PDB file of C-alpha atoms in Angstrom:
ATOM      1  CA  UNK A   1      59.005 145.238  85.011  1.00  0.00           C
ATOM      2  CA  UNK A   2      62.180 143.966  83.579  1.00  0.00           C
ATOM      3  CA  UNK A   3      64.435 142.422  86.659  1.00  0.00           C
ATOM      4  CA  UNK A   4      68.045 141.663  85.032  1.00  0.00           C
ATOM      5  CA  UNK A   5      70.050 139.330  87.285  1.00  0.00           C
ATOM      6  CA  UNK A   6      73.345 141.575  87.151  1.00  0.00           C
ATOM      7  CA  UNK A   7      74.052 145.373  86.528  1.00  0.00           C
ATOM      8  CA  UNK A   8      74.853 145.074  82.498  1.00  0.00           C
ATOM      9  CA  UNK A   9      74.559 148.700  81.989  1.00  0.00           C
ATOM     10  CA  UNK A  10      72.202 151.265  80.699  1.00  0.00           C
ATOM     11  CA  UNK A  11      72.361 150.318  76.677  1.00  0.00           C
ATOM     12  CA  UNK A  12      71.945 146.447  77.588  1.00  0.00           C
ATOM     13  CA  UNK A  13      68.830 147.487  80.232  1.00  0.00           C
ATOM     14  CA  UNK A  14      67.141 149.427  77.090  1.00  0.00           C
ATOM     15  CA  UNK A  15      67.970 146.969  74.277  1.00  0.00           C
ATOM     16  CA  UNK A  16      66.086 144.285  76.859  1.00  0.00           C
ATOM     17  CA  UNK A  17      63.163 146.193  77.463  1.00  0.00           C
ATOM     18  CA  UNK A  18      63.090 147.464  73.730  1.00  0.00           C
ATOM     19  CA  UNK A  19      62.967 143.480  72.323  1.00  0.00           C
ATOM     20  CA  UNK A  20      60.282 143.204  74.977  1.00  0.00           C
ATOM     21  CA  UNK A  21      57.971 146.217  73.944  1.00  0.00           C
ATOM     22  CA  UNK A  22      54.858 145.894  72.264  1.00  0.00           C
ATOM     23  CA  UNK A  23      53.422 149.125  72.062  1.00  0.00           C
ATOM     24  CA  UNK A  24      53.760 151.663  69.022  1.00  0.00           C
ATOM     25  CA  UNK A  25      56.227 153.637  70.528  1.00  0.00           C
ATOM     26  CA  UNK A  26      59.162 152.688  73.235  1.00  0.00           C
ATOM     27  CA  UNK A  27      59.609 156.413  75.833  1.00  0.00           C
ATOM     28  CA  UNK A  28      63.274 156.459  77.188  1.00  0.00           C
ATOM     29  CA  UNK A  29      63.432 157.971  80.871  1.00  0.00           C
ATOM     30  CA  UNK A  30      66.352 158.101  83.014  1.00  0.00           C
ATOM     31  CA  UNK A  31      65.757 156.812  86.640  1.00  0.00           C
ATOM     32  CA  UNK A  32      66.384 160.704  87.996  1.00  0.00           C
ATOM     33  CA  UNK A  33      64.084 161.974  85.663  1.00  0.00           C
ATOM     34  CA  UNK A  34      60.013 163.227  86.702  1.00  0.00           C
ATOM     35  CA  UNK A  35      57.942 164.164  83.768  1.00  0.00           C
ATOM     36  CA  UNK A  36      55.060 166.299  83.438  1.00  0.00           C
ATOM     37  CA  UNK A  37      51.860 164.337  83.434  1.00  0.00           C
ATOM     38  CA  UNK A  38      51.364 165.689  79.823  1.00  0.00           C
ATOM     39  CA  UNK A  39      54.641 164.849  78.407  1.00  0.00           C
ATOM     40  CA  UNK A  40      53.777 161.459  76.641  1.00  0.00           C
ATOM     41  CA  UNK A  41      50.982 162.800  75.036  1.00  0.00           C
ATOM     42  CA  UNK A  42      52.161 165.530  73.725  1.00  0.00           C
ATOM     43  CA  UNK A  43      55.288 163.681  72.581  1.00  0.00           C
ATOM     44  CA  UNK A  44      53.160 160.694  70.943  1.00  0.00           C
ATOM     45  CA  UNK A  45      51.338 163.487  69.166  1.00  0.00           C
ATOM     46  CA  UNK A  46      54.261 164.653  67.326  1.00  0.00           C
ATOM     47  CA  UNK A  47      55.106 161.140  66.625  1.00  0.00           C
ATOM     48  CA  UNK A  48      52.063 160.578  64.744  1.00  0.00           C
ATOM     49  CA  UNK A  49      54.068 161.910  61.674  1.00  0.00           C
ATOM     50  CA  UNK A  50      55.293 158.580  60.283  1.00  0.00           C
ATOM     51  CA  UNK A  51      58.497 160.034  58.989  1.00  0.00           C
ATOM     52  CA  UNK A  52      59.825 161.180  62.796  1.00  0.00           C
ATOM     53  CA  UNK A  53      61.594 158.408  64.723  1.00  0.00           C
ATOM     54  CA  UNK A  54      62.385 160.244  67.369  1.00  0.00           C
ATOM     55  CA  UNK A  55      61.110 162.724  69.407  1.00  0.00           C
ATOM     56  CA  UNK A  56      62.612 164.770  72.731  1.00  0.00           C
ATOM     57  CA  UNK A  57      61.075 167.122  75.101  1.00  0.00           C
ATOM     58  CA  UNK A  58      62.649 170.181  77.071  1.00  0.00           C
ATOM     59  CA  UNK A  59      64.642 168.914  79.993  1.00  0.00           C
ATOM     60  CA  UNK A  60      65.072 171.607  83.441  1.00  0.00           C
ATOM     61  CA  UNK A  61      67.107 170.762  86.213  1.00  0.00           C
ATOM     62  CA  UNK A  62      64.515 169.703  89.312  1.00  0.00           C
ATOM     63  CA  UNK A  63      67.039 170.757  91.915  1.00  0.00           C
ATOM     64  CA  UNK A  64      67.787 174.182  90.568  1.00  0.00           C
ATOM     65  CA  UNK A  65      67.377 176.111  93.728  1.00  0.00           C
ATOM     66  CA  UNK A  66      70.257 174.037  95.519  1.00  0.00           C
ATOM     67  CA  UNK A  67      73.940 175.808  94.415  1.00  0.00           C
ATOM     68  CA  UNK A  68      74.731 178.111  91.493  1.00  0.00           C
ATOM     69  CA  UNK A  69      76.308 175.199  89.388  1.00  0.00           C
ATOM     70  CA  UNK A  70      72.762 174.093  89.200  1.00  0.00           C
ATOM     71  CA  UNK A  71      71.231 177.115  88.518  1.00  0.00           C
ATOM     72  CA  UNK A  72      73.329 177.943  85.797  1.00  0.00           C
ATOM     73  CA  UNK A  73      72.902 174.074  84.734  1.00  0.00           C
ATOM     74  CA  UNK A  74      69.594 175.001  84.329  1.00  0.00           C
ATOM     75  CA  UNK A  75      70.018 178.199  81.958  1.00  0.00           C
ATOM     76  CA  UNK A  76      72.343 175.801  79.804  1.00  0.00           C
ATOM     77  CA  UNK A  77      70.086 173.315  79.458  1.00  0.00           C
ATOM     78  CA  UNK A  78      67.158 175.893  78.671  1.00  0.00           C
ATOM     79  CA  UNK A  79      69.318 177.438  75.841  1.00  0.00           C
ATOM     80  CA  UNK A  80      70.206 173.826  74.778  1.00  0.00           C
ATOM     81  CA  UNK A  81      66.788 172.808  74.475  1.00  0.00           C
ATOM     82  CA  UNK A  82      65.118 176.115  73.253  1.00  0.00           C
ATOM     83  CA  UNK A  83      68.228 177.314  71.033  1.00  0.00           C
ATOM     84  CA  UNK A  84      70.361 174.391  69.842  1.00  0.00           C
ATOM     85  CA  UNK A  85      67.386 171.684  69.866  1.00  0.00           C
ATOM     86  CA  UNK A  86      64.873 174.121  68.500  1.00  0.00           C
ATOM     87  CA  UNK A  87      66.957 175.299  65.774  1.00  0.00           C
ATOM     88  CA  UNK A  88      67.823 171.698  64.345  1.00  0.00           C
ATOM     89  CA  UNK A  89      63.952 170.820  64.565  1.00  0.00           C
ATOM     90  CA  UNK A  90      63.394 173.407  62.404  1.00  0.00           C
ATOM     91  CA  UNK A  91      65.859 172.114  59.938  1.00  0.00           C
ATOM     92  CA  UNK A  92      64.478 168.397  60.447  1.00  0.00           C
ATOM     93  CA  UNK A  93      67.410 166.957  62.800  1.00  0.00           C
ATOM     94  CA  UNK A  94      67.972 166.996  66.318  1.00  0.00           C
ATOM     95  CA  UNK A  95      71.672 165.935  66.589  1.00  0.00           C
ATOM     96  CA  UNK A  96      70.764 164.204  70.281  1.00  0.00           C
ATOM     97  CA  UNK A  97      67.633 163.836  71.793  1.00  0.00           C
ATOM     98  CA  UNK A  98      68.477 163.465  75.177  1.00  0.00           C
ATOM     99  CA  UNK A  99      68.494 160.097  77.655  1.00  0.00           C
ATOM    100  CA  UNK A 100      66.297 161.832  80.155  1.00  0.00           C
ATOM    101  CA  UNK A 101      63.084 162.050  77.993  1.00  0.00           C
ATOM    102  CA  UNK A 102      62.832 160.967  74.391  1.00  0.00           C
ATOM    103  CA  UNK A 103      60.330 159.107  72.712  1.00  0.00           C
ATOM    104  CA  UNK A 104      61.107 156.670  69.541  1.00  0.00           C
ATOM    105  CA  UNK A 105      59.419 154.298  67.161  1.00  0.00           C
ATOM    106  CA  UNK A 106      59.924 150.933  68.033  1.00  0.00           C
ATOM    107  CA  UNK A 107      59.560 149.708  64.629  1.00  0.00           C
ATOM    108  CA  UNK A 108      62.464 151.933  63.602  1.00  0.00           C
ATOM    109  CA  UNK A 109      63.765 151.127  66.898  1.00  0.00           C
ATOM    110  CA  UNK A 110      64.340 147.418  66.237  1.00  0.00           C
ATOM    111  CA  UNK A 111      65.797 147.649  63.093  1.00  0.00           C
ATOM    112  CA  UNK A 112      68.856 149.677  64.812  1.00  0.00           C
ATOM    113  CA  UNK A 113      69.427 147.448  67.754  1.00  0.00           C
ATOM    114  CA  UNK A 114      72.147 145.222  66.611  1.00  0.00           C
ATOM    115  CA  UNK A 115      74.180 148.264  65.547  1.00  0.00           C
ATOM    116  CA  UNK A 116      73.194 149.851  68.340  1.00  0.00           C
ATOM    117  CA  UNK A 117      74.151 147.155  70.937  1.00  0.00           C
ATOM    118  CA  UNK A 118      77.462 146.460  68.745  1.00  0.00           C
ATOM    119  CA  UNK A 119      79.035 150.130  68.901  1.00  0.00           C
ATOM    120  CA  UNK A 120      82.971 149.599  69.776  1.00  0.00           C
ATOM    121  CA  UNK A 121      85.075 152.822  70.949  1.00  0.00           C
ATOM    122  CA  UNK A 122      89.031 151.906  71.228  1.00  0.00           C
ATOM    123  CA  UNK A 123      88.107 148.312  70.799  1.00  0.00           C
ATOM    124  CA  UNK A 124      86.025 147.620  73.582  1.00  0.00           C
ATOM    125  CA  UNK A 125      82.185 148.034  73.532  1.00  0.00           C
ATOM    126  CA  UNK A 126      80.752 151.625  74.215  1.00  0.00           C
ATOM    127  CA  UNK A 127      79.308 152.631  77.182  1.00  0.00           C
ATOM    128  CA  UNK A 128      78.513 155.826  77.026  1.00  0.00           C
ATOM    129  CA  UNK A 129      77.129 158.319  74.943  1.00  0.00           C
ATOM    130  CA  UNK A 130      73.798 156.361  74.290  1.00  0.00           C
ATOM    131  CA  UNK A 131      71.352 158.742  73.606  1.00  0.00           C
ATOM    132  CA  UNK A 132      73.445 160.740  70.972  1.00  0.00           C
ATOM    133  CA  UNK A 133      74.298 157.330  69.116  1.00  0.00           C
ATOM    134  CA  UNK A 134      71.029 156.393  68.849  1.00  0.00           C
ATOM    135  CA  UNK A 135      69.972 159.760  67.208  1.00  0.00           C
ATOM    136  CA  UNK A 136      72.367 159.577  64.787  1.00  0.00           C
ATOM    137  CA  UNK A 137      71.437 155.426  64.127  1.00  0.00           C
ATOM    138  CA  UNK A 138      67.552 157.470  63.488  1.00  0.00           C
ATOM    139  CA  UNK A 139      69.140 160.031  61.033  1.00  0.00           C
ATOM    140  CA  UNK A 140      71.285 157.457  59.379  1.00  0.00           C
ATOM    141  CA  UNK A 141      68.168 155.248  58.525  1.00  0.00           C
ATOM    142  CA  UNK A 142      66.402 158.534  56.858  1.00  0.00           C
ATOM    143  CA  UNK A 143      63.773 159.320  60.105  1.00  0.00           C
ATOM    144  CA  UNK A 144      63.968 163.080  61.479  1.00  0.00           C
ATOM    145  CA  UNK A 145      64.080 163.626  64.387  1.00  0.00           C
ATOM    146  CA  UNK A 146      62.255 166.524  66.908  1.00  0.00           C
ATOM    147  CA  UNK A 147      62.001 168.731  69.832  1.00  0.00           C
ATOM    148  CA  UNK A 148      58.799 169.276  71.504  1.00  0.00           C
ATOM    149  CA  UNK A 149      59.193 172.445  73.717  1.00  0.00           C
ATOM    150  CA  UNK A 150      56.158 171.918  75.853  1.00  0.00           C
ATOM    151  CA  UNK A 151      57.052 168.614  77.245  1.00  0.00           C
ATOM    152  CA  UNK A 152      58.850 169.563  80.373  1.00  0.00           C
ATOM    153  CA  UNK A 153      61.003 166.823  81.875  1.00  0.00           C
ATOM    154  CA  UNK A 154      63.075 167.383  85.333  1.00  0.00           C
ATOM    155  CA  UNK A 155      66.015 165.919  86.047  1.00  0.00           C
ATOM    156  CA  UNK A 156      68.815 165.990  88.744  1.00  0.00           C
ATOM    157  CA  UNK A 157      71.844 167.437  87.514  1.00  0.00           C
ATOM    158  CA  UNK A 158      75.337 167.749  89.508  1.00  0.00           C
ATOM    159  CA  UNK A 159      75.672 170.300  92.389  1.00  0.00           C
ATOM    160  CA  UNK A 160      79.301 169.805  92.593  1.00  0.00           C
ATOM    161  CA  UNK A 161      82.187 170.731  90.298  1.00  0.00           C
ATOM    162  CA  UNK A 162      83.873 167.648  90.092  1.00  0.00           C
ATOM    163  CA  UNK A 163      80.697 165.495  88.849  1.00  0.00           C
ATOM    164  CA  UNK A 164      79.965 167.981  86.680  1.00  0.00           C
ATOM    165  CA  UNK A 165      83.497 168.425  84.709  1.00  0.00           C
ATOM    166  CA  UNK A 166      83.215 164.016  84.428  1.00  0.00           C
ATOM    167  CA  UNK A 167      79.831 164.832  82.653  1.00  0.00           C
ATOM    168  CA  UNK A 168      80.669 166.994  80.930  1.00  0.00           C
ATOM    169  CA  UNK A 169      84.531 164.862  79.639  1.00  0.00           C
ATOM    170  CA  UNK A 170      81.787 162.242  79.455  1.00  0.00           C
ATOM    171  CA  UNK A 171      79.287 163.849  77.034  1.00  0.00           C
ATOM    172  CA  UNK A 172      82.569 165.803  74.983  1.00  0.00           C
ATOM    173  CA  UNK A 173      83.719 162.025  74.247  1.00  0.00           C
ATOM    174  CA  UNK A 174      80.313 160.905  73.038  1.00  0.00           C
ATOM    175  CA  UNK A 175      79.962 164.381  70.975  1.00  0.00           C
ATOM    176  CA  UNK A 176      83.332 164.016  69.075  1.00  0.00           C
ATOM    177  CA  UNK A 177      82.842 160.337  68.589  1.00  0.00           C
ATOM    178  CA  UNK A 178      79.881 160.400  67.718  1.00  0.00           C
ATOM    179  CA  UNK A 179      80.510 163.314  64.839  1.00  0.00           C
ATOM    180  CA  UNK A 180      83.026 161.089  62.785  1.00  0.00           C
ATOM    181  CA  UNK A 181      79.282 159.174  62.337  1.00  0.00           C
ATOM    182  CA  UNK A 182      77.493 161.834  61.069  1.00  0.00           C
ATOM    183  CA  UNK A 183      79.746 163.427  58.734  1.00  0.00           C
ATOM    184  CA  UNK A 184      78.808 161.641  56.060  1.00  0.00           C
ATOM    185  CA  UNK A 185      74.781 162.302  56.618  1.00  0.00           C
ATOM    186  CA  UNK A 186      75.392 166.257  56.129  1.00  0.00           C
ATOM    187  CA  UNK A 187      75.375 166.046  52.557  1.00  0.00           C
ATOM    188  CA  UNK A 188      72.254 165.231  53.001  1.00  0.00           C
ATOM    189  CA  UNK A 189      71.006 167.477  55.559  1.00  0.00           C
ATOM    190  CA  UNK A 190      70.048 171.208  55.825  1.00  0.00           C
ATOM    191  CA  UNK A 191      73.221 173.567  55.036  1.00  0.00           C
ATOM    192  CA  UNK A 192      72.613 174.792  58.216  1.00  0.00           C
ATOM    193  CA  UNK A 193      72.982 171.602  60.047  1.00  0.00           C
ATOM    194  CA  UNK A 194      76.462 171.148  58.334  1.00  0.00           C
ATOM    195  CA  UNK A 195      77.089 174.878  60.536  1.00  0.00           C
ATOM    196  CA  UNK A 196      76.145 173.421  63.403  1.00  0.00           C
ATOM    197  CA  UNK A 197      77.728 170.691  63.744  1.00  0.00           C
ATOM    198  CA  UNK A 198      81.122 172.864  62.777  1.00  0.00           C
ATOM    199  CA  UNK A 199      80.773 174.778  65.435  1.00  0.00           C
ATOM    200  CA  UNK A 200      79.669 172.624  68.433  1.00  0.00           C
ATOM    201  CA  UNK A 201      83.231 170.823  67.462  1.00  0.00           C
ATOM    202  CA  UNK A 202      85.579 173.751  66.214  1.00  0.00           C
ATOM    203  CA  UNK A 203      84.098 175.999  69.094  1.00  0.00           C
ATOM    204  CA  UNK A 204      85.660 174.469  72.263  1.00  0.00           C
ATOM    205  CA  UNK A 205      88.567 173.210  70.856  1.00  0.00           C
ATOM    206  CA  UNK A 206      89.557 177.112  69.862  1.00  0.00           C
ATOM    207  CA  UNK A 207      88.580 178.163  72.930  1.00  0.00           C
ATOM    208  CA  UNK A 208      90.738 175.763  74.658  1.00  0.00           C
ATOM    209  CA  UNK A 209      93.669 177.184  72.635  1.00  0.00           C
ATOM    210  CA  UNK A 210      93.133 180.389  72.813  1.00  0.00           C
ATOM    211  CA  UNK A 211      92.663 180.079  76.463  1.00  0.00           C
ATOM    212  CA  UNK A 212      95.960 178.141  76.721  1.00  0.00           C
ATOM    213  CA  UNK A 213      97.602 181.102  74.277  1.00  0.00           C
ATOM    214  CA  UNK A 214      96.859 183.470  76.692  1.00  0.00           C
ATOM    215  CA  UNK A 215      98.126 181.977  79.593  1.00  0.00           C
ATOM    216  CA  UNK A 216     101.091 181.574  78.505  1.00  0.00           C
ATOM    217  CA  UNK A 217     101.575 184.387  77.227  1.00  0.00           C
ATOM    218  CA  UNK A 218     100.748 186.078  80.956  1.00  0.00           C
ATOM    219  CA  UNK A 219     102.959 183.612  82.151  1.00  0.00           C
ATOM    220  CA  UNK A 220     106.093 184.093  80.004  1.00  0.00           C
ATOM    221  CA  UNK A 221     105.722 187.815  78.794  1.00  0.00           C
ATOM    222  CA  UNK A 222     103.935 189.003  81.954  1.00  0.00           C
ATOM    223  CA  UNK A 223     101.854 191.307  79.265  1.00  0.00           C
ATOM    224  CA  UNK A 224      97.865 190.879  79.092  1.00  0.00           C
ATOM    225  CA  UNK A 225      96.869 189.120  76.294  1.00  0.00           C
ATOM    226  CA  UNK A 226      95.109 190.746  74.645  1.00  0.00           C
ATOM    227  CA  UNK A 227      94.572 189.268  71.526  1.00  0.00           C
ATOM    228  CA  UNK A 228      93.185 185.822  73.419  1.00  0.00           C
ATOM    229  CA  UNK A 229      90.555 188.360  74.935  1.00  0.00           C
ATOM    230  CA  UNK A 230      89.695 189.218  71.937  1.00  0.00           C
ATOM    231  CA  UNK A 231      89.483 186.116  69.989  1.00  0.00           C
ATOM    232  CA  UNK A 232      87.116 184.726  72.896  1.00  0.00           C
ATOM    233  CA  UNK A 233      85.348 188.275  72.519  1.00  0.00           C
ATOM    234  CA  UNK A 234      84.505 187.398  68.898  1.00  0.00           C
ATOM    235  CA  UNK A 235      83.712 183.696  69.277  1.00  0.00           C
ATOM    236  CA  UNK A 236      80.936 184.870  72.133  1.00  0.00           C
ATOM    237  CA  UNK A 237      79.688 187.385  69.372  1.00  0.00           C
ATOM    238  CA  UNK A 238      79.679 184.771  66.744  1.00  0.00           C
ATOM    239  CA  UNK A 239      78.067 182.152  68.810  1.00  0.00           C
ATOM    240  CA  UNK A 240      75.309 184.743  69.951  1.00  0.00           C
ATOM    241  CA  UNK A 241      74.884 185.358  66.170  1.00  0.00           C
ATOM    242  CA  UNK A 242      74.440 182.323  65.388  1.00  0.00           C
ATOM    243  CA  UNK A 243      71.770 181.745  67.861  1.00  0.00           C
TER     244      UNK A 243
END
């Protein structure tokens, strides 16, 4: 146990315990987070590929059963997890293996820390958006990184509306941000990664206008919009293909 004499944050807490390690591989779990009694040896297996530098496992919501924002939480992060996550695996690069349960190589692992502890956003050091960063720090230094479906990991996830939207702003920063990074690794990625990544960016931000569009078009026109309908009709069916 690591006892820090102030609250510096979760990326200063992990880069402390990380320069401390001494074991082959370093297991990132948030402080909400209960893990199958399997789940680091399942992960470690995977891990014993020497070209993986990071490794997630399937994350469910533990208090599912409390309001329907949680239960449909859960269904978003099970077709995260067993869609998005599970597709990039298969193409060699999970775009963000997740704060709640990842495992990583600590060899790779120090090599990344000054960049990692050095990130700036706007000018002033990052503080969010840790687990995604990292990720792309793995990618960037030519390790792949996986998805391990069978190592369940529970978490508590927001039961309220208004915790959940500053998640969610939270995690849309870190996505965007974090993107401008990994353009320039596509090249050398699967052509299906470069897909991906198009649409987890394009996708909202054309639903956003479209949604906007047809407001004000019910607004000023009093007419249904029809055409917003469907253009969000079309992006559902093209985001269902794609899956």
């Amino acid at each position: 146990f690591i006892l820090l004499p102030e609250n510096v944050g979760k990326r200063k807490a992990q880069i402390a315990a990380i320069r401390r390690s001494s074991g082959d591989l370093v297991l990132n779990v948030d402080s909400d987070t209960t893990l199958a009694s399997d789940v680091i040896r399942k992960l470690a297996l995977k891990m014993q590929d020497s070209a993986i530098g990071a490794a997630m496992g399937q994350l469910t919501a533990s208090n599912r059963s409390d309001t329907w924002l949680t239960r449909l939480i859960d269904m978003e992060y099970w077709l995260a997890c067993n869609e998005e996550r599970a597709a990039q695996a298969r193409f060699g690069a999970v775009m963000c293996c997740c704060g709640p349960c990842a495992m990583y190589r600590r060899s790779s692992l120090l090599s990344l820390l000054d960049q990692y502890e050095t990130q700036m956003f706007r000018g002033k050091p990052s503080d969010f958006g840790e687990d995604r960063h990292l990720t792309i720090l793995m990618l960037e230094a030519g390790f792949r990184t996986e998805y391990v479906q069978d190592a369940i990991a529970a978490t508590v996830v927001p039961d309220t509306l208004g915790p959940y939207l500053r998640q969610q702003l939270r995690w849309a920063r870190s996505t965007f941000r974090d993107t401008l990074l990994l353009l320039r690794l596509l090249p050398g990625l699967d052509r299906y990664l470069t897909l991906d990544v198009i649409g987890q960016n394009l996708g909202p931000l054309l639903l956003t206008v479209t949604v906007l569009a047809g407001l004000a078009q019910l607004a000023l026109t009093g007419t249904v919009p029809w055409s917003a309908c469907l253009m969000i009709a079309a992006m559902t069916i093209i985001r269902c293909t794609v899956a």
